[in-house]
Backbone as a ProteinNet text record, in pm:
[ID]
protein_1_A
[PRIMARY]
VYPEPLHSLSRVLLNFPIEKSVPSVMIASILAKYLGGTEINPEWIKRRASAIPQLSQYFKYSILPCMADHHPTAGEVNIPCLVVCGDNDALVSVEQARRMARMLPKAGEAVIIPDGEHLLSFANAKPVNQIIRNYYSTLSA
[TERTIARY]
4471.9	4420.1	4400	4458.1	4444.5	4314.6	4266.5	4138.7	4141.2	4025.4	4010.1	4001.2	4051.5	4106.1	4255.4	4316	4459.7	4500.5	4421.3	4455.6	4460.1	4358.2	4352.1	4456.2	4472	4568.4	4709.1	4737.7	4872.7	4903.2	4804.1	4825.9	4855.3	4785.6	4809.2	4950.1	4985.1	5118.7	5227.7	5206.2	5307.1	5326.3	5218.6	5222.8	5240.7	5234.4	5245.1	5353.5	5425.9	5531.5	5478.3	5403.3	5338.3	5393.1	5492.2	5536	5585.4	5642.5	5689.2	5574.5	5459.2	5344.2	5247.8	5276.9	5190.8	5248.2	5171.8	5220.4	5249.7	5358.5	5396.4	5284.6	5215.3	5106.4	4995.8	4976	4874	4916.8	5041.2	5091.9	5090.5	5131.1	5131.7	4990	4891.8	4752.3	4706.2	4741.4	4704.8	4774	4901.7	4974.2	4909.9	4872.9	4813.1	4679.9	4601.9	4470.9	4487.2	4581.2	4593.1	4690.3	4783	4878.4	4843.4	4766.8	4733.4	4616.1	4589.5	4480.1	4468.3	4422.1	4401.9	4535.6	4625.5	4756.4	4856.6	4850.9	4938.7	4854.3	4866.1	4783.2	4806.5	4703.5	4720	4780	4747.5	4805.6	4958.1	5003.3	5147.3	5215.1	5155.5	5208.5	5209.2	5098.9	5087.8	5195.6	5211.1	5308.1	5449.5	5482.1	5618.8	5645.8	5549.1	5569.3	5580.8	5503.3	5507.6	5643.6	5721.1	5851.9	5960.2	5927.4	6024.2	6045.3	6167	6191.4	6155.3	6089.1	6049.6	5974.9	5881.7	5804	5734.2	5676.8	5606.1	5697.6	5817.1	5912.6	5959.7	5986.5	6025.6	5917.3	5795.2	5681.2	5667.6	5679.5	5664	5771.3	5895	6005.3	6046.4	6005.4	6050.3	5934.8	5819.9	5708.5	5610.5	5571.2	5472.6	5516.2	5642.5	5680.9	5662.2	5687.3	5666	5515.8	5432.5	5287.6	5239.1	5280.6	5227.3	5280	5404.5	5467.2	5447.8	5372.9	5352	5236.4	5271	5171.5	5210.8	5188.4	5232.2	5157	5227.2	5171.4	5168.5	5059.5	5047.8	5164.1	5225.6	5334.6	5470.6	5475.9	5599.7	5705.5	5665	5755.7	5733.3	5836.2	5819.9	5915	5912.9	5990.4	5892.7	5931.6	5842.5	5813.7	5687.8	5642.3	5541.6	5535	5438.9	5366.9	5234.8	5155.2	5077.7	5101.1	5037.9	4970.2	4845.9	4771.8	4683.2	4657.3	4567.6	4428.4	4329.2	4191.6	4142	4222.9	4189.3	4289.7	4352.4	4446.7	4364.4	4391.6	4316.7	4372.7	4488.5	4548.7	4542.7	4567.6	4564.2	4449.4	4350.5	4235.5	4269.1	4188	4206.7	4193.7	4099.2	4083.9	4208.1	4269.7	4394.2	4502.8	4516.3	4616.6	4591.4	4467.7	4432.2	4458.6	4429.1	4454.3	4604.4	4683.9	4831.1	4881.5	4830.6	4873.5	4838.8	4723.6	4685.6	4779.7	4835.7	4925.3	5064.4	5096.6	5226.2	5217.6	5268.2	5248.2	5294	5391.3	5442.5	5413.2	5300.5	5264.5	5166.2	5083	4976.1	4871.6	4790.8	4684.9	4744.2	4683.1	4723.5	4687.8	4770.8	4744.6	4687.8	4571.7	4502.1	4506.2	4560.1	4575.2	4450.8	4374.5	4256.7	4302.2	4229.8	4258.5	4393.1	4452.1	4582.1	4571.7	4668.7	4675.5	4779.4	4800	4893.6	5038.6	5080.2	5216.2	5220	5193.7	5173.6	5290.6	5410	5523.3	5545.3	5488.5	5492.2	5367.2	5251.9	5125.1	5086.9	5127.3	5087.3	5210	5316	5443.4	5439.4	5370.7	5373.3	5314.3	5192.7	5140.3	5221	5268.2	5343.9	5473.9	5546.1	5670.1	5647.7	5540	5510.9	5482.8	5406.6	5375.7	5503.2	5591.9	5719.1	5806.4	5814.9	5889	5833.2	5701.4	5641.1	5667.6	5663.6	5689.2	5832.5	5928.3	6070.3	6095.2	6021.7	6043.7	5995.7	5914.2	5866.6	5960.5	6053.9	6145	6264.1	6302.6	6417.5	6545.6	6653.2	6781.9	6844.1
-1717.2	-1676.8	-1527.3	-1461	-1314.5	-1279.5	-1159.4	-1118.4	-1116.8	-1141	-1131.8	-984.6	-945.3	-1029.7	-1056.3	-1011	-1028.6	-1175.1	-1259.6	-1402.1	-1465.8	-1446.2	-1505	-1444	-1313	-1246.8	-1288.9	-1301.8	-1341.4	-1485.4	-1572.6	-1714	-1718.7	-1640.5	-1641.1	-1587.5	-1477	-1419	-1516.8	-1582.3	-1676.2	-1796.6	-1846.8	-1974.1	-1966.3	-1849.3	-1837	-1730.7	-1748.5	-1655.2	-1526.6	-1450.8	-1330.8	-1202.6	-1213.8	-1095	-980.2	-1011.2	-903.7	-833.8	-893	-829.1	-762.5	-775.2	-711.2	-572.8	-467.6	-332.7	-305.6	-236.4	-200.7	-126.9	-41.7	36.3	-53.5	-171.3	-265.2	-319.8	-361.9	-411.5	-296.9	-179.8	-60.9	-31.5	-47.6	-18.9	-119.4	-243.4	-350.5	-323.4	-289.5	-257.2	-140	-37.9	81.8	49.3	-36.5	-71.9	-142.4	-236.3	-316.9	-262.6	-176.2	-122.5	20.4	90	227.1	237.3	355.9	381.1	529.2	563.5	705.5	771.7	702.1	760.5	752.9	644.8	629.7	638	747.4	774.6	668.7	598	499	554.7	677.1	739.1	753.5	783.1	792.3	658.8	551.3	418.2	383.6	412.2	379.7	458.3	583	666.3	618.4	591	547.2	406.6	314.6	177.6	171.5	253.4	254.1	294.2	364.8	411.6	304.7	190.6	84.2	9.2	6.9	-65.4	-212.8	-263.8	-406.4	-448.6	-368.9	-398.5	-533.8	-566.5	-694.3	-813	-810.4	-917	-924	-806.2	-801.7	-859.7	-821.3	-868	-1020.5	-1069.7	-1213.1	-1297.1	-1255	-1338.2	-1311.4	-1199.6	-1174.5	-1168.1	-1115.9	-1101.1	-1219.1	-1256.3	-1363	-1495	-1536.4	-1665.7	-1667.2	-1552.7	-1543.3	-1558.7	-1497.7	-1508.1	-1648.1	-1706.6	-1837.4	-1949	-1939.1	-2049.8	-2039.6	-1943.6	-1924.3	-2010.7	-2127.2	-2219.5	-2260.6	-2173.2	-2201.3	-2319	-2384.9	-2497.5	-2462	-2493.1	-2461	-2521.7	-2444.2	-2492.5	-2493.9	-2461.7	-2465.7	-2371.3	-2255.7	-2156.3	-2155.5	-2191.4	-2204.9	-2109.4	-1982.4	-1881.5	-1765.8	-1677.4	-1563.6	-1483.5	-1452.4	-1382.6	-1275.4	-1176.7	-1069.1	-1056.3	-1063.7	-1046	-914	-822.4	-692.8	-668.4	-622.6	-601.7	-478.7	-409.4	-296.9	-343.1	-281	-321.4	-264.6	-181.1	-131.5	-185.6	-296.7	-359	-425.4	-384.4	-438.8	-572.5	-612.5	-737.1	-847	-814.9	-912.8	-875	-962.9	-931.5	-952.7	-891.6	-909.4	-1058.6	-1128.2	-1271.6	-1348.8	-1312.7	-1380.9	-1357.4	-1235.3	-1205.7	-1284.6	-1291.3	-1368.3	-1517.2	-1567.7	-1708.4	-1734	-1642.8	-1662.2	-1663	-1573.8	-1570.9	-1699.2	-1757.2	-1885	-1999	-1987.5	-2091.9	-2084.4	-1972.9	-1951.8	-1969.3	-2080.8	-2111.2	-2004.7	-1922.8	-1822	-1679.4	-1664	-1531.2	-1457.3	-1526.5	-1457.2	-1408.8	-1315	-1260.3	-1167.2	-1164.2	-1062.8	-925	-828.7	-691.4	-621.7	-564.2	-499.7	-348	-279.1	-133.6	-70.1	8.1	76.9	168.9	165.3	244.5	210.5	97.3	54.6	5.5	42.6	1.4	-110.2	-156.3	-266.7	-228.4	-112	-66.5	-2.4	-79.7	-30.5	52	6.4	77	215.3	239.2	371.8	450.2	390.7	462.8	483.8	390.6	395.9	375.6	450.9	433.1	444.7	544.9	568.3	449.3	403.5	289	161.7	141.2	19	19	132.2	139.3	116.8	167.6	145.7	-0.2	-61.4	-206.6	-287.9	-254.8	-330.6	-306.3	-182.9	-154.5	-234.5	-233.6	-307	-457.2	-506.8	-650.5	-684	-601.6	-627.5	-628.3	-543.8	-538.9	-665.1	-744	-869.1	-987.4	-969.8	-1077.7	-1078.6	-1195.6	-1203.4	-1218.7	-1166.3	-1168.1	-1303.2
-1037.5	-1170.6	-1167.5	-1265.7	-1275.4	-1343.8	-1322.4	-1379.7	-1533.6	-1589.6	-1735.3	-1775.6	-1887.2	-1993.1	-1977	-1867.2	-1847.7	-1851.6	-1787.1	-1782.6	-1921.9	-1999.6	-2133.7	-2227.4	-2222.6	-2310.8	-2273.2	-2146.8	-2106.8	-2148.7	-2142.6	-2184.2	-2335.5	-2412.7	-2559	-2584.1	-2520.1	-2544.2	-2499	-2386	-2331.6	-2421.6	-2480.4	-2550.8	-2701.8	-2758.1	-2902.7	-2940	-3047.7	-3084.9	-3148.2	-3071.2	-3125.7	-3066.3	-2977.9	-2901.9	-2991.8	-3108.1	-3195.2	-3267.6	-3268.9	-3332.1	-3233	-3106.9	-3001.5	-2977.4	-3005	-2984.1	-2835.4	-2811	-2671.8	-2602.8	-2677.5	-2617.2	-2563.3	-2624.2	-2575	-2439.2	-2428	-2297.7	-2195.7	-2238.1	-2148.9	-2099.4	-2185.3	-2146	-2042.6	-2059	-1963.2	-1827.5	-1832.5	-1708.4	-1639.9	-1717.7	-1660.4	-1589.2	-1653.2	-1595.5	-1462.3	-1452.3	-1330.6	-1227.8	-1266.7	-1173.1	-1128.6	-1208.2	-1175.2	-1078.7	-1031.1	-939.3	-914.1	-796	-767	-733.6	-671.4	-635.8	-750.6	-826.7	-941.8	-1068.4	-1135.4	-1252.9	-1363.3	-1404.2	-1509.3	-1638.7	-1672.4	-1793.1	-1780.7	-1660.7	-1636.5	-1660.8	-1610	-1631.2	-1780.7	-1845.1	-1989.7	-2067.9	-2042.6	-2113.6	-2089.3	-1962.7	-1929.3	-1981.8	-1968.7	-2014.2	-2165.7	-2234.8	-2383.1	-2433.5	-2353.7	-2396.1	-2379.8	-2316.2	-2296.8	-2427.9	-2476.6	-2604	-2590.1	-2685.7	-2692.3	-2566.6	-2523.9	-2401.9	-2408.6	-2521.4	-2535.5	-2512.5	-2569.3	-2548.1	-2401.9	-2345.3	-2205.6	-2116.4	-2139.4	-2059.2	-2073.6	-2195.5	-2219.4	-2153	-2158.4	-2108.7	-1966.8	-1907.2	-1769.1	-1670.1	-1710.1	-1613.5	-1623.1	-1742.5	-1757.6	-1698.8	-1716.7	-1653.3	-1501.5	-1438.4	-1292	-1258.8	-1339.2	-1315.1	-1343.2	-1454.3	-1497.6	-1412.8	-1362.3	-1287.6	-1138.3	-1092.2	-951	-903	-846.6	-794.3	-655.6	-557.8	-420.9	-358.3	-270.3	-197.5	-48.4	18	160.5	236.7	321.6	407.6	337.5	210.5	132.7	186.6	232.9	287.5	439.6	512.3	657.7	731.5	691.9	758.1	788.5	878	907.4	780.7	758.4	637.8	674.3	589.6	603.7	469.7	472.5	351.4	366.1	273.5	277	141.3	143.3	18.9	35.5	-73.6	-72.7	-109.1	-49.9	-81.1	-216.2	-278.9	-414.5	-518.5	-488.6	-580.9	-693.6	-817	-930.4	-976.9	-925.2	-971.5	-866.3	-743.3	-633.3	-539.6	-530.2	-446	-297.4	-215.6	-70	-35.1	-96.9	-67.8	-112.7	-224.9	-266	-164	-115.6	-13.9	114.1	154	276.1	257.8	138.3	106	110.2	54.6	56.4	201.4	285	426.9	497	465.4	525.3	480.8	362.2	309.7	372.4	431.9	491.8	645	699.8	839.1	936.4	898	987.3	943.9	872.4	823.6	910.6	981.3	1051.9	952.1	996.5	910.4	808.3	689.1	588.4	638.8	611	647.2	524.7	541.5	426.5	448.5	348.4	353.1	290	365.7	308	193.8	83.6	-35	-94.7	-60	-111.4	-255.4	-335.3	-476.2	-491.8	-613.3	-637	-601.6	-636.2	-606.5	-470.7	-368.1	-231.7	-177.8	-200.1	-139.7	-200.7	-315.9	-379.4	-344.1	-369.6	-353.7	-208.5	-124.7	15.6	106.4	77.4	143	296.3	345.4	489.7	569.3	540.3	619.3	591.6	471.4	441	519.1	520	594.8	742.7	799.5	938.1	968	880.2	897.1	893.2	799	789.2	909.9	958.7	1082.2	1200.5	1217.3	1321.5	1309.6	1189	1166.2	1201.3	1153.3	1185.2	1336.2	1408	1555.3	1625	1559.3	1619.7	1594.3	1502.8	1471.7	1567.5	1611	1702.6	1622.5	1673	1602.9	1610.5
[MASK]
+++++++++++++++++++++++++++++++++++++++++++++++++++++++++++++++++++++++++++++++++++++++++++++++++++++++++++++++++++++++++++++++++++++++++++++

């Protein structure tokens, strides 16, 4: 479950034919709030996202289904996995990341990046790249 008001707003958008009446700037503002942080300026996200033609329709039909239909089951994925999360992620909490790692039998502990934001590979590239390199080195060919 995503934080409010994102959860409720996304359910309304997903379930009712209102996407053409939802201003792109509203979706851009929501994205900015949950994806932005100290490294990625929320105003930059808002400005860039607002420029996407038909952002509300795009969000409804490409992003929301992934969020709404994601109901993982423990043990469902039985391959080596790496779960990485930032402790300043406004969308995915540290506890959610840890819970996901527990559901993946071959994931080990979730790796939590101090001061990490939602867009980790951009905002926290150096530690994320090192974690991924270290992880790859543990996998056998």
